Amino acid sequence: MLFSLGRLWRQPVASLMTITVIGIALVLPAGLFVLSENMSSLSNRWDSASQITLFLQQDVTPPQAQKLSTEIASWSTIEQVHYQSAQQSLDEFRQLSGLGDLLDSLPNNPLPAIIIVEPTDEKATLSGLVSRLNDLPQVDQAKLDMEWLQRFRSINKMVQRGVSILAILLALSVVLAIGNTIRLAILSREAEIRVMKLVGATDRFIRRPFLYTGFWYGFLGGLFAWITLIFSMGLLSGPVNELAGHYGSDFSLHWFGGFMFLILPIAGATLGILGAWLAVGRHLHQIEPS
Amino acid sequence: MINFTDVYKRYPNNYEALSGLSFQLDEGEMAFLTGHSGAGKSTLLKLIALIERSSHGQVLVSNQNLSSLPKRKIPFYRRQIGIVFQDHNLLHDRTVFDNVALPLVIAGENHREIGRRVRAALDKVGLLSKERSLPIALSGGEQQRVGIARAVVNRPPILLADEPTGNLDPDLSREIMQLFEQFNQVGVTVFVATHDIDLIQTMPYRQVILKQGRLA
Ligand SMILES: Nc1ncnc2c1ncn2[C@@H]1O[C@H](COP(=O)(O)OP(=O)(O)O)[C@@H](O)[C@H]1O
Ligand SMILES: [Mg+2]
């Protein structure tokens, strides 16, 4: 096994090129994964801030509104409700706007009573909840305060799906890259393989060092990807912290460094062995003594 | 030990290299396989080494029917046969020691046993002092002796050689043949293809003579 590592070492340029290609192929989905995970955690933070405002019909009386809000509060998807009568709305507006005189001159209160609804954390139910609230006869309009959050989530979902597709494609390219490298290694040792078969080597015996080589390519490619990832995250974290500072947030990039340190070399090594296996399977049988 | 019954070999291009061949080699026997170039000597040896399979007829070696031997068993079958080639088939990026050790490494022998047996084989062919050399640094005769050491290192009961003296001068050729005699004397069945008629006429062994793929 170490011997096959030594073989890589003896062709440093070619080996380094293969390892780099594999590293890049692995770091792309890994990087996107880290970004999308960070987006998710960011959107989860905002989640608690999301609330739905119900503007009630003008003809709903305060007792009816009170009753409605207790009823809504009993729903399992609702965390908390807060009722604010038309009069309270007016008082608040008066305070905030300083347009008291103007408001006094109006014949009646133009502002509706509102119920502010805080949903529980179940994201999937949010839009269903809004339409359910909209359908209540006493409700004029239910408005999700952070519709953009949902857009952000859909985008993130898209990114996540993109990561999966990209990961599959790039995994395939790792298999092919290693397979091709192993194929060349097999062809360059054709004479040796013939002689080994002549003196009684089994396919398994001949295959083993090539599988080790594939393992090392994938493993080292995975390490390379990890280093690249950590390096890029290092470059990104400064600006991100600065940005978070502007918004008064303590958000910072989560690197998944330990997880990636484990998963990248393992994934690389697995793909490497697979690629080598395919290459050896295809070419070993074509090389027979004659 | 080696038993051919009505054996035909037709190559994919439809050329019939061996036709209706029947002969037998006893255990512990030494014999020469002769005939003009193209007579089918190499083809016959390849059938014994299972490098090629017969198109028709039966080849029995050590009581194993080669036409029914499954592919996955070929490596283990070949470990019972030492083969020496005209062009040595040595690995040029490995030392003499590593070349000779190859069959033992493949068979999974332990380090110590490998060292012991490789040196014994090299001693036998008179190349113990060259174990650290690369094959290119050796003369043609020496390279051939490395090939012989590799063929006998795992003590196979059968030793095949295809024109082992083809590239050597008469004195070296005689030395090589004497080596084969020595292995035969310790019980190895030896079968040597050669067209070096002058040399083998002086030796007291049976000759299997081929002429256009048939026994002459
Ligand atoms: N792989 C092959 N395909 C087709 N014809 C072959 C092949 N190998 C040998 N032959 C033919 O079979 C005949 C016998 O060859 P060979 O056994 O090598 O003879 P020898 O070793 O006695 O010179 C020759 O005419 C040769 O051209
Ligand atoms: Mg020949």
Coordinates of C-alpha atoms and ligand atoms in Angstrom, one line a residue:
Chain A
M1 CA 0.0 0.0 0.0
L2 CA 2.8 2.4 0.9
F3 CA 4.7 1.1 -2.1
S4 CA 1.9 2.3 -4.4
L5 CA 2.1 5.7 -2.7
G6 CA 5.8 5.7 -3.5
R7 CA 4.9 5.0 -7.1
L8 CA 2.8 8.3 -7.2
W9 CA 5.7 10.1 -5.6
R10 CA 8.0 9.0 -8.5
Q11 CA 5.9 10.8 -11.0
P12 CA 5.2 14.0 -9.0
V13 CA 3.9 16.2 -11.8
A14 CA 1.4 13.8 -13.3
S15 CA 0.2 12.7 -9.9
L16 CA -0.2 16.2 -8.7
M17 CA -2.2 17.1 -11.7
T18 CA -4.6 14.2 -11.2
I19 CA -4.9 15.0 -7.5
T20 CA -5.6 18.7 -8.3
V21 CA -8.3 17.8 -10.8
I22 CA -9.9 15.5 -8.2
G23 CA -9.5 18.1 -5.5
I24 CA -11.3 20.7 -7.6
A25 CA -14.1 18.3 -8.5
L26 CA -14.6 17.6 -4.8
V27 CA -14.3 21.1 -3.5
L28 CA -17.0 22.6 -5.7
P29 CA -20.0 20.6 -4.3
A30 CA -18.4 20.8 -0.8
G31 CA -18.2 24.6 -1.0
L32 CA -21.7 24.9 -2.3
F33 CA -22.9 22.6 0.4
V34 CA -21.3 24.8 3.0
L35 CA -22.8 27.9 1.5
S36 CA -26.3 26.5 1.3
E37 CA -26.1 25.2 4.9
N38 CA -25.2 28.6 6.0
M39 CA -28.1 30.1 4.0
S40 CA -30.4 27.6 5.8
S41 CA -29.2 28.5 9.2
L42 CA -29.5 32.2 8.3
S43 CA -33.1 31.7 7.2
N44 CA -33.8 29.7 10.4
R45 CA -32.7 32.6 12.4
W46 CA -35.0 34.9 10.6
D47 CA -37.8 32.5 11.0
S48 CA -38.5 33.5 14.6
A49 CA -39.0 37.1 13.2
S50 CA -41.6 36.0 10.8
Q51 CA -45.2 36.9 11.7
I52 CA -48.5 37.2 10.0
T53 CA -50.7 40.3 10.3
L54 CA -54.5 39.9 10.0
F55 CA -56.3 43.0 8.9
L56 CA -59.9 42.5 10.1
Q57 CA -63.1 43.6 8.3
Q58 CA -64.5 47.0 9.4
D59 CA -67.7 45.5 10.7
V60 CA -66.0 43.1 13.1
T61 CA -66.8 44.2 16.7
P62 CA -64.1 44.1 19.3
P63 CA -65.7 41.2 21.3
Q64 CA -66.0 39.2 18.0
A65 CA -62.3 40.0 17.3
Q66 CA -61.3 38.9 20.8
K67 CA -63.1 35.7 20.3
L68 CA -61.5 35.1 16.9
S69 CA -58.0 35.7 18.3
T70 CA -58.5 33.2 21.2
E71 CA -59.7 30.7 18.6
I72 CA -56.7 31.2 16.4
A73 CA -54.4 31.0 19.4
S74 CA -55.7 27.5 20.0
W75 CA -54.5 26.2 16.6
S76 CA -51.5 23.9 16.8
T77 CA -49.6 25.9 14.1
I78 CA -49.8 29.1 16.1
E79 CA -47.3 30.1 18.7
Q80 CA -48.9 33.3 19.9
V81 CA -51.4 35.9 18.9
H82 CA -51.7 39.6 19.8
Y83 CA -55.0 41.5 19.3
Q84 CA -54.9 45.2 18.6
S85 CA -58.2 47.0 18.3
A86 CA -58.9 49.7 15.7
Q87 CA -58.8 52.3 18.5
Q88 CA -55.4 51.0 19.6
S89 CA -54.2 51.1 16.0
L90 CA -55.3 54.7 15.8
D91 CA -53.6 55.6 19.0
E92 CA -50.4 54.0 17.9
F93 CA -50.5 55.7 14.6
R94 CA -51.3 59.0 16.2
Q95 CA -48.2 58.6 18.4
L96 CA -45.9 57.6 15.7
S97 CA -47.0 60.0 13.1
G98 CA -47.8 63.1 15.1
L99 CA -50.8 63.8 12.8
G100 CA -53.3 63.9 15.7
D101 CA -55.2 66.9 14.6
L102 CA -55.7 65.6 11.1
L103 CA -56.9 62.3 12.5
D104 CA -59.3 64.0 14.9
S105 CA -61.0 65.7 11.9
L106 CA -61.9 62.4 10.3
P107 CA -65.5 61.3 10.7
N108 CA -64.5 57.8 11.7
N109 CA -61.4 55.7 12.3
P110 CA -59.9 54.6 8.9
L111 CA -57.6 52.0 10.5
P112 CA -58.7 48.4 10.9
A113 CA -58.3 46.2 13.9
I114 CA -55.4 43.8 13.5
I115 CA -54.4 40.4 14.9
I116 CA -50.7 39.7 14.9
V117 CA -50.0 36.0 14.6
E118 CA -46.8 34.3 15.3
P119 CA -46.6 30.8 13.8
T120 CA -44.7 27.9 15.2
D121 CA -41.5 26.9 13.6
E122 CA -42.9 24.5 11.0
K123 CA -41.8 26.1 7.8
A124 CA -43.7 23.9 5.5
T125 CA -47.1 25.1 6.9
L126 CA -46.4 28.8 6.6
S127 CA -48.0 29.5 3.2
G128 CA -50.9 27.1 3.9
L129 CA -51.4 28.9 7.1
V130 CA -51.6 32.3 5.4
S131 CA -54.2 31.2 3.0
R132 CA -56.2 29.5 5.8
L133 CA -56.2 32.8 7.7
N134 CA -57.1 34.7 4.6
D135 CA -60.2 32.5 4.2
L136 CA -61.6 33.5 7.6
P137 CA -64.7 35.6 7.0
Q138 CA -63.7 38.2 9.6
V139 CA -60.3 38.7 7.9
D140 CA -59.9 41.2 5.2
Q141 CA -56.3 40.3 4.4
A142 CA -53.6 38.2 6.0
K143 CA -50.2 39.3 5.2
L144 CA -46.9 37.5 5.8
D145 CA -44.5 40.1 6.9
M146 CA -41.5 38.3 5.3
E147 CA -42.5 37.0 2.0
W148 CA -39.0 37.5 0.8
L149 CA -37.9 35.0 3.4
Q150 CA -39.9 32.4 1.4
R151 CA -38.2 33.5 -1.8
F152 CA -34.9 33.2 0.0
R153 CA -35.9 29.7 1.0
S154 CA -36.9 28.6 -2.5
I155 CA -33.7 29.9 -3.8
N156 CA -31.8 28.0 -1.1
K157 CA -33.8 24.9 -2.0
M158 CA -32.8 25.3 -5.6
V159 CA -29.2 25.7 -4.6
Q160 CA -29.4 22.5 -2.5
R161 CA -30.8 20.6 -5.4
G162 CA -28.1 22.1 -7.6
V163 CA -25.5 20.9 -5.1
S164 CA -26.9 17.3 -5.3
I165 CA -26.8 17.3 -9.1
L166 CA -23.4 18.9 -9.3
A167 CA -22.1 16.4 -6.7
I168 CA -23.3 13.5 -8.8
L169 CA -21.8 14.9 -11.9
L170 CA -18.5 15.7 -10.3
A171 CA -18.3 12.4 -8.5
L172 CA -18.7 10.8 -12.0
S173 CA -15.9 13.0 -13.2
V174 CA -13.7 11.9 -10.3
V175 CA -14.3 8.3 -11.2
L176 CA -13.5 8.9 -14.8
A177 CA -10.4 11.0 -14.1
I178 CA -9.0 8.3 -11.8
G179 CA -10.1 5.6 -14.1
N180 CA -8.3 7.2 -17.0
T181 CA -5.1 7.7 -14.9
I182 CA -5.2 4.0 -13.8
R183 CA -5.9 3.0 -17.4
L184 CA -2.6 4.7 -18.5
A185 CA -0.8 3.1 -15.5
I186 CA -2.0 -0.3 -16.6
L187 CA -1.0 0.2 -20.2
S188 CA 2.4 1.4 -19.2
R189 CA 2.9 -1.8 -17.2
E190 CA 1.4 -4.1 -19.8
A191 CA 4.6 -6.1 -20.2
E192 CA 4.9 -6.5 -16.5
I193 CA 1.3 -7.7 -16.2
R194 CA 1.9 -10.3 -18.9
V195 CA 4.9 -11.7 -17.1
M196 CA 3.1 -11.7 -13.8
K197 CA 0.2 -13.7 -15.4
L198 CA 2.7 -16.1 -16.8
V199 CA 4.2 -16.9 -13.5
G200 CA 0.8 -17.5 -12.0
A201 CA -0.5 -14.1 -10.7
T202 CA -4.2 -14.0 -10.1
D203 CA -6.3 -11.1 -11.3
R204 CA -6.8 -10.1 -7.7
F205 CA -3.1 -9.9 -7.1
I206 CA -2.5 -7.7 -10.2
R207 CA -5.6 -5.6 -9.4
R208 CA -4.6 -4.8 -5.8
P209 CA -1.8 -2.2 -6.4
F210 CA -4.0 -0.4 -8.9
L211 CA -6.8 -0.2 -6.4
Y212 CA -4.3 1.2 -3.9
T213 CA -3.2 3.8 -6.4
G214 CA -6.8 4.8 -7.0
F215 CA -7.3 5.0 -3.3
W216 CA -4.4 7.3 -2.8
Y217 CA -5.4 9.6 -5.7
G218 CA -8.9 10.0 -4.3
F219 CA -7.7 10.3 -0.7
L220 CA -5.1 13.0 -1.5
G221 CA -7.5 14.7 -3.8
G222 CA -10.0 14.9 -0.9
L223 CA -7.3 16.4 1.4
F224 CA -6.5 18.9 -1.3
A225 CA -10.2 19.8 -1.5
W226 CA -10.4 20.2 2.2
I227 CA -7.4 22.6 2.3
T228 CA -8.9 24.6 -0.6
L229 CA -12.2 24.8 1.1
I230 CA -10.8 26.0 4.4
F231 CA -8.7 28.5 2.6
S232 CA -11.6 29.9 0.7
M233 CA -13.8 30.0 3.8
G234 CA -11.0 31.9 5.5
L235 CA -11.1 34.5 2.6
L236 CA -14.9 34.7 2.9
S237 CA -15.3 34.9 6.6
G238 CA -13.8 38.4 6.9
P239 CA -16.3 40.1 4.6
V240 CA -19.2 38.0 5.9
N241 CA -18.5 39.1 9.5
E242 CA -18.3 42.7 8.4
L243 CA -21.6 42.4 6.6
A244 CA -23.2 40.8 9.6
G245 CA -21.8 43.6 11.7
H246 CA -23.6 46.2 9.6
Y247 CA -26.9 44.4 10.3
G248 CA -26.2 44.1 13.9
S249 CA -26.1 40.3 13.7
D250 CA -23.6 38.0 15.3
F251 CA -23.9 35.6 12.3
S252 CA -20.7 34.1 11.1
L253 CA -19.9 31.4 8.5
H254 CA -20.0 27.9 9.7
W255 CA -17.2 25.9 8.1
F256 CA -18.1 22.3 8.7
G257 CA -14.3 21.9 8.9
G258 CA -14.3 18.7 10.9
F259 CA -17.1 17.1 9.0
M260 CA -15.5 17.9 5.6
F261 CA -12.1 16.7 6.9
L262 CA -13.7 13.4 7.4
I263 CA -16.1 13.2 4.4
L264 CA -13.9 14.6 1.6
P265 CA -11.0 12.1 1.9
I266 CA -13.5 9.3 2.4
A267 CA -15.6 10.3 -0.6
G268 CA -12.4 10.8 -2.7
A269 CA -11.0 7.5 -1.7
T270 CA -14.2 5.6 -2.4
L271 CA -14.6 7.2 -5.8
G272 CA -10.9 6.5 -6.4
I273 CA -11.2 2.8 -5.7
L274 CA -14.3 2.7 -7.8
G275 CA -12.6 4.4 -10.7
A276 CA -9.6 2.1 -10.4
W277 CA -11.8 -1.0 -10.2
L278 CA -13.7 -0.1 -13.4
A279 CA -10.4 0.7 -15.3
V280 CA -8.8 -2.5 -14.1
G281 CA -11.9 -4.6 -14.9
R282 CA -12.0 -3.3 -18.4
H283 CA -8.3 -3.6 -19.2
L284 CA -6.9 -6.4 -17.2
H285 CA -8.6 -9.1 -19.3
Q286 CA -7.3 -7.6 -22.5
I287 CA -3.7 -8.2 -21.3
E288 CA -2.9 -11.9 -21.7
P289 CA 0.4 -13.6 -22.3
S290 CA 1.0 -14.6 -25.9
Chain B
M1 CA 2.9 -36.3 -16.9
I2 CA 2.1 -34.5 -20.2
N3 CA -0.4 -36.3 -22.5
F4 CA -1.6 -35.1 -25.9
T5 CA -4.4 -37.0 -27.6
D6 CA -5.4 -36.1 -31.2
V7 CA -4.8 -32.4 -30.5
Y8 CA -5.6 -29.7 -33.1
K9 CA -4.8 -26.0 -32.8
R10 CA -6.4 -23.6 -35.2
Y11 CA -5.7 -19.9 -34.7
P12 CA -8.4 -17.3 -35.1
N13 CA -7.2 -16.6 -38.6
N14 CA -8.0 -20.2 -39.4
Y15 CA -4.4 -21.2 -39.7
E16 CA -4.0 -24.8 -38.4
A17 CA -0.7 -24.8 -36.4
L18 CA -1.1 -28.3 -34.9
S19 CA -2.9 -31.2 -36.5
G20 CA -3.9 -34.5 -34.9
L21 CA -1.0 -34.5 -32.4
S22 CA -0.6 -37.4 -30.0
F23 CA 2.3 -38.0 -27.7
Q24 CA 3.2 -38.5 -24.1
L25 CA 6.0 -37.3 -21.7
D26 CA 6.6 -39.3 -18.6
E27 CA 7.1 -37.9 -15.1
G28 CA 10.8 -37.0 -14.6
E29 CA 11.5 -37.4 -18.3
M30 CA 13.6 -34.9 -20.3
A31 CA 12.8 -34.4 -24.0
F32 CA 13.6 -32.0 -26.8
L33 CA 10.9 -30.5 -29.2
T34 CA 12.4 -29.9 -32.6
G35 CA 11.3 -28.9 -36.1
H36 CA 11.9 -26.1 -38.5
S37 CA 10.7 -22.6 -37.8
G38 CA 6.9 -22.4 -38.0
A39 CA 6.4 -26.1 -37.4
G40 CA 4.4 -25.4 -34.3
K41 CA 6.8 -25.8 -31.4
S42 CA 5.9 -22.6 -29.6
T43 CA 2.2 -23.4 -30.2
L44 CA 2.6 -26.7 -28.5
L45 CA 4.3 -25.3 -25.5
K46 CA 1.6 -22.6 -25.2
L47 CA -1.0 -25.3 -25.0
I48 CA 0.8 -26.9 -22.1
A49 CA 1.2 -23.5 -20.3
L50 CA -2.5 -22.6 -21.1
I51 CA -1.4 -19.5 -23.0
E52 CA -3.5 -21.0 -25.8
R53 CA -6.2 -23.6 -25.7
S54 CA -6.5 -26.6 -28.1
S55 CA -9.3 -26.4 -30.7
H56 CA -9.9 -30.1 -30.6
G57 CA -8.5 -33.1 -28.7
Q58 CA -7.3 -33.6 -25.2
V59 CA -4.3 -32.2 -23.3
L60 CA -3.7 -33.8 -19.9
V61 CA -1.0 -32.3 -17.6
S62 CA -0.4 -33.9 -14.2
N63 CA -3.8 -35.6 -14.7
Q64 CA -5.6 -32.3 -15.2
N65 CA -7.7 -31.9 -18.4
L66 CA -6.7 -28.5 -19.6
S67 CA -9.7 -27.9 -21.9
S68 CA -12.0 -28.1 -18.9
L69 CA -9.8 -26.1 -16.5
P70 CA -11.8 -22.9 -15.6
K71 CA -10.1 -19.5 -16.3
R72 CA -9.9 -18.6 -12.6
K73 CA -7.8 -21.7 -11.9
I74 CA -5.2 -20.9 -14.6
P75 CA -2.9 -18.9 -12.3
F76 CA -2.7 -21.7 -9.8
Y77 CA -2.2 -24.2 -12.6
R78 CA 0.7 -22.1 -14.0
R79 CA 2.5 -22.2 -10.7
Q80 CA 3.1 -25.9 -11.3
I81 CA 5.0 -25.0 -14.5
G82 CA 8.3 -23.1 -15.0
I83 CA 8.6 -21.4 -18.3
V84 CA 11.8 -20.1 -19.9
F85 CA 11.6 -17.9 -23.0
Q86 CA 14.0 -17.1 -25.7
D87 CA 13.7 -13.4 -24.9
H88 CA 13.8 -13.9 -21.1
N89 CA 10.7 -11.8 -20.4
L90 CA 12.5 -10.2 -17.4
L91 CA 11.2 -6.9 -15.8
H92 CA 13.8 -4.4 -16.6
D93 CA 13.1 -2.0 -13.8
R94 CA 13.5 -4.7 -11.1
T95 CA 16.7 -6.2 -9.8
V96 CA 17.7 -9.7 -10.5
F97 CA 16.6 -10.6 -7.0
D98 CA 13.2 -9.1 -7.5
N99 CA 12.8 -10.8 -10.9
V100 CA 13.5 -14.2 -9.5
A101 CA 11.4 -13.6 -6.4
L102 CA 8.3 -12.7 -8.5
P103 CA 6.7 -16.2 -8.5
L104 CA 7.2 -16.5 -4.8
V105 CA 5.7 -13.1 -4.0
I106 CA 2.7 -13.9 -6.2
A107 CA 2.3 -17.2 -4.4
G108 CA 2.3 -15.3 -1.1
E109 CA 5.5 -16.8 0.4
N110 CA 6.9 -15.0 3.5
H111 CA 9.9 -12.8 3.3
R112 CA 12.4 -15.1 4.8
E113 CA 11.4 -18.1 2.7
I114 CA 11.6 -15.8 -0.4
G115 CA 15.2 -14.7 0.4
R116 CA 16.3 -18.3 1.1
R117 CA 14.8 -19.7 -2.1
V118 CA 15.8 -16.9 -4.4
R119 CA 19.4 -17.2 -3.3
A120 CA 19.3 -21.0 -3.7
A121 CA 18.0 -20.6 -7.3
L122 CA 20.6 -17.8 -8.1
D123 CA 23.3 -20.0 -6.6
K124 CA 22.2 -22.9 -8.8
V125 CA 22.6 -20.8 -12.0
G126 CA 25.8 -19.2 -10.8
L127 CA 24.5 -15.6 -10.4
L128 CA 24.4 -15.2 -6.6
S129 CA 26.8 -12.2 -6.9
K130 CA 24.5 -10.4 -9.3
E131 CA 21.4 -10.3 -7.2
R132 CA 21.4 -6.5 -6.8
S133 CA 22.0 -5.8 -10.5
L134 CA 19.4 -4.8 -13.0
P135 CA 18.9 -7.2 -15.9
I136 CA 20.3 -4.7 -18.5
A137 CA 23.7 -4.8 -16.8
L138 CA 23.9 -8.5 -17.5
S139 CA 25.1 -10.4 -20.6
G140 CA 22.6 -12.4 -22.8
G141 CA 23.6 -15.7 -21.2
E142 CA 23.3 -14.3 -17.7
Q143 CA 19.9 -12.8 -18.5
Q144 CA 18.8 -16.3 -19.7
R145 CA 20.1 -17.8 -16.5
V146 CA 18.1 -15.3 -14.5
G147 CA 15.0 -16.4 -16.5
I148 CA 15.8 -20.0 -15.6
A149 CA 16.2 -19.2 -11.9
R150 CA 12.8 -17.5 -12.0
A151 CA 11.3 -20.5 -13.7
V152 CA 12.6 -23.0 -11.1
V153 CA 12.4 -20.9 -7.9
N154 CA 9.1 -22.2 -6.8
R155 CA 10.2 -25.8 -7.6
P156 CA 7.6 -26.6 -10.3
P157 CA 7.4 -30.3 -11.3
I158 CA 7.4 -29.3 -15.0
L159 CA 9.9 -27.0 -16.7
L160 CA 9.3 -25.8 -20.3
A161 CA 11.7 -23.8 -22.4
D162 CA 11.1 -22.2 -25.8
E163 CA 14.4 -21.8 -27.7
P164 CA 16.3 -20.9 -24.6
T165 CA 19.6 -20.9 -26.4
G166 CA 18.3 -19.1 -29.5
N167 CA 20.5 -16.0 -29.0
L168 CA 23.5 -17.6 -27.4
D169 CA 26.8 -18.8 -28.8
P170 CA 27.6 -22.6 -28.6
D171 CA 29.5 -22.6 -25.4
L172 CA 26.8 -20.7 -23.5
S173 CA 24.1 -22.8 -25.1
R174 CA 25.8 -25.9 -23.8
E175 CA 26.0 -24.5 -20.3
I176 CA 22.3 -23.7 -20.4
M177 CA 21.4 -27.2 -21.5
Q178 CA 23.5 -28.6 -18.7
L179 CA 21.5 -26.6 -16.3
F180 CA 18.3 -28.1 -17.6
E181 CA 19.9 -31.6 -17.3
Q182 CA 20.7 -30.8 -13.6
F183 CA 17.1 -29.9 -12.9
N184 CA 16.0 -33.1 -14.7
Q185 CA 18.3 -35.1 -12.5
V186 CA 16.5 -33.9 -9.4
G187 CA 13.2 -35.1 -10.8
V188 CA 11.8 -32.2 -12.8
T189 CA 10.1 -33.1 -16.1
V190 CA 11.9 -31.0 -18.7
F191 CA 10.6 -30.2 -22.2
V192 CA 12.9 -27.9 -24.3
A193 CA 11.9 -26.6 -27.8
T194 CA 15.0 -25.9 -29.9
H195 CA 16.3 -26.0 -33.4
D196 CA 19.9 -26.2 -32.3
I197 CA 20.2 -29.8 -33.8
D198 CA 24.0 -29.9 -33.5
L199 CA 23.8 -29.4 -29.7
I200 CA 21.1 -31.8 -28.9
Q201 CA 22.5 -34.6 -31.1
T202 CA 25.2 -34.9 -28.5
M203 CA 22.7 -35.4 -25.7
P204 CA 21.0 -38.7 -24.8
Y205 CA 17.4 -37.5 -24.7
R206 CA 14.2 -38.2 -26.7
Q207 CA 13.3 -35.8 -29.5
V208 CA 9.7 -35.0 -30.4
I209 CA 10.0 -33.8 -34.0
L210 CA 7.3 -31.5 -35.5
K211 CA 6.8 -31.0 -39.2
Q212 CA 4.0 -28.6 -40.2
G213 CA 2.1 -29.2 -37.1
R214 CA 2.3 -33.0 -37.2
L215 CA 4.6 -35.5 -35.6
A216 CA 7.4 -36.4 -38.1
Ligands
LIG1 N1 -1.3 -16.0 -32.7 C1 -1.2 -16.6 -33.9 N2 -2.2 -16.3 -34.8 C2 -2.1 -16.9 -36.0 N3 -1.1 -17.7 -36.4 C3 -0.1 -18.0 -35.6 C4 -0.2 -17.4 -34.2 N4 0.9 -17.9 -33.6 C5 1.6 -18.7 -34.5 N5 0.9 -18.8 -35.6 C6 1.3 -19.5 -36.8 O1 1.4 -20.9 -36.4 C7 2.5 -21.5 -37.0 C8 3.4 -22.2 -36.0 O2 4.0 -21.2 -35.2 P1 4.9 -21.5 -33.9 O3 4.2 -22.4 -33.0 O4 5.4 -20.2 -33.4 O5 6.1 -22.3 -34.6 P2 7.6 -22.4 -34.1 O6 7.7 -22.1 -32.7 O7 7.9 -23.9 -34.4 O8 8.4 -21.6 -35.0 C9 3.3 -20.4 -37.8 O9 3.0 -20.6 -39.2 C10 2.7 -19.2 -37.2 O10 2.7 -18.2 -38.3
MG2 MG 8.7 -20.6 -31.8

